[in-house]
Coordinates of C-alpha atoms in Angstrom, one line a residue:
X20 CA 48.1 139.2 118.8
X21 CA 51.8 137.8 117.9
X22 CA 52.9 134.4 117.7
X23 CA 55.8 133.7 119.0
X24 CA 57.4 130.6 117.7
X25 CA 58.5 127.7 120.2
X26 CA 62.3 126.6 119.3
X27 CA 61.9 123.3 120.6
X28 CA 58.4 122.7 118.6
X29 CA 60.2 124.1 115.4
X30 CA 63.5 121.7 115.7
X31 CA 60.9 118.3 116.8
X32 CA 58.8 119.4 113.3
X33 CA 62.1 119.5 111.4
X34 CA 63.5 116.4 112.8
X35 CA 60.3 114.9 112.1
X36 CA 60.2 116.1 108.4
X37 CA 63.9 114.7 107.7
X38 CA 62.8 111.1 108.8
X39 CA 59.4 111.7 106.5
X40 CA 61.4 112.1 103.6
X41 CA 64.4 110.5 104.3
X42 CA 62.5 106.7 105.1
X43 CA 61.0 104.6 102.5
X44 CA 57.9 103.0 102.7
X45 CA 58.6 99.0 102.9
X46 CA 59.4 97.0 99.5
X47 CA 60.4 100.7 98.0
X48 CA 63.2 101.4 95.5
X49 CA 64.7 104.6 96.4
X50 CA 66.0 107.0 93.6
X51 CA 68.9 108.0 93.9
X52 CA 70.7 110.8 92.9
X53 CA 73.9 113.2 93.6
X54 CA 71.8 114.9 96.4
X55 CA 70.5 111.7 97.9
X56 CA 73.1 109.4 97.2
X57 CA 75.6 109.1 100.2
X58 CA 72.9 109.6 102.8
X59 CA 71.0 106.4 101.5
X60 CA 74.4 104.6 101.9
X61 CA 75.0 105.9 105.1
X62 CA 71.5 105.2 106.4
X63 CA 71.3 101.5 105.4
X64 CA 74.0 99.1 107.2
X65 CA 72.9 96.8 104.1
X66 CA 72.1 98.6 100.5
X67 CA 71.6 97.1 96.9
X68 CA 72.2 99.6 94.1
X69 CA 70.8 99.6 91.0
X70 CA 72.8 101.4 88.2
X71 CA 70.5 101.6 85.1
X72 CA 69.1 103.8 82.2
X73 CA 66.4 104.6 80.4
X74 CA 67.6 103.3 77.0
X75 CA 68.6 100.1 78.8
X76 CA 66.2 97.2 77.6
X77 CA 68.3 94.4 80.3
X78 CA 67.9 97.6 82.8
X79 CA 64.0 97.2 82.5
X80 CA 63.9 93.2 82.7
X81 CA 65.5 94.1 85.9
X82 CA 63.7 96.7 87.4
X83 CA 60.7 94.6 88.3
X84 CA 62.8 91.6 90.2
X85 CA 65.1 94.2 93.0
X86 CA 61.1 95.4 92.9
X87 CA 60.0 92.6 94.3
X88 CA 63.4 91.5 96.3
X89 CA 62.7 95.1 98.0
X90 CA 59.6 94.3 99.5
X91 CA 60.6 90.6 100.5
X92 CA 63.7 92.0 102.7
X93 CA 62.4 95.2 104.2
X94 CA 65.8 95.4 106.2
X95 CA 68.0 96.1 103.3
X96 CA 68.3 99.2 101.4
X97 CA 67.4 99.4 97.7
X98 CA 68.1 102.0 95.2
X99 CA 68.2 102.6 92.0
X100 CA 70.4 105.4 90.1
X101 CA 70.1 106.6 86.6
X102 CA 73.6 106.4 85.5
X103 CA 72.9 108.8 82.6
X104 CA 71.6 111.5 85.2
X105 CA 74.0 111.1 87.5
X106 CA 77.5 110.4 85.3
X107 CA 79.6 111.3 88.5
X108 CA 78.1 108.3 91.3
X109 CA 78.2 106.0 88.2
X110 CA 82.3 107.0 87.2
X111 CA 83.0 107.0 91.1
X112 CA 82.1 103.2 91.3
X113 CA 83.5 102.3 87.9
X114 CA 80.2 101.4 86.6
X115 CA 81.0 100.7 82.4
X116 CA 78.1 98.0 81.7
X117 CA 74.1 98.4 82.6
X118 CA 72.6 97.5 84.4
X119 CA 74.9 97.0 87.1
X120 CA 74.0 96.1 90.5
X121 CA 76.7 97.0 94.0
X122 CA 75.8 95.4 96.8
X123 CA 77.1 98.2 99.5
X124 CA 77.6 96.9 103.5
X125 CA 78.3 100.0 106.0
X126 CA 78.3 101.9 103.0
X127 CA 81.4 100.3 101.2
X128 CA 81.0 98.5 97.9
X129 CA 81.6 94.8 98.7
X130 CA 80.3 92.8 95.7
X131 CA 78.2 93.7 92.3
X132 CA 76.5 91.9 89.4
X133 CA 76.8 92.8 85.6
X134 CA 73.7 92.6 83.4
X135 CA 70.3 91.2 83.9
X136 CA 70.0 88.0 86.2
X137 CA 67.9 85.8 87.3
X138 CA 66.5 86.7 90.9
X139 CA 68.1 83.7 92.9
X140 CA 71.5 85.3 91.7
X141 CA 71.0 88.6 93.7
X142 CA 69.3 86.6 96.2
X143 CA 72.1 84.5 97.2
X144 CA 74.3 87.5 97.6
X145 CA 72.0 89.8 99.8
X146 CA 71.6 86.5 102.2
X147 CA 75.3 86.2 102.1
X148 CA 75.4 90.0 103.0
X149 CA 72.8 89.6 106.2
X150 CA 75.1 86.2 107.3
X151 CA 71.8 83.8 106.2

């Protein structure tokens, strides 16, 4: 007995597979890298950006506050890049200091933040971003 494979079945399963591991579960930080990069932007009409490194003690103090911002506005992308892995994404935004944070909107850079803030800082730019 052969199997003969449905094309429409086979493209639905594929489609569905793309969305599986392209979404994020709500309040997740993507990582980002050069494969993933530009379709995060592009998927997200709002996305915050984390630019960080391992070595980077202000990068950890960090981590755990776009953590939390992540799971309090589900609607926006966040992501975080390791600017040591990925030397090319970091150069292209002209990314010297860590951590640095880029707010992107319709995946254009339109603002960022340089070093490790308080929360309210990022805050008050992501509700400027969604016109709160």
């Amino acid at each position: 007995m052969t199997t003969e494979k449905d094309p429409e079945l086979e493209k639905l399963l594929e489609e569905k597979a793309k969305k599986l591991i392209t979404q994020k579960p709500k309040g997740e930080v993507v990582h980002l890298d050069s494969k993933n990069f530009d379709s995060f932007l592009a998927s997200h009409k709002i996305a915050v950006v984390d630019f960080w490194a391992e070595w980077c003690a202000p990068c950890l103090i960090l981590a755990p506050v776009i953590e939390e911002l992540a799971e309090d506005y589900p609607q926006v992308g966040f992501g975080k890049l390791n600017s040591d892995e990925n030397p090319d994404i970091a150069a292209r935004y002209g990314v010297m200091s860590l951590p640095t944070v880029i707010f992107f909107k319709d995946g254009e850079p339109v603002d960022e933040i340089i070093g490790a803030v308080p929360r309210e800082e990022i805050e008050i730019r992501i509700k400027n971003l969604l016109g709160e």
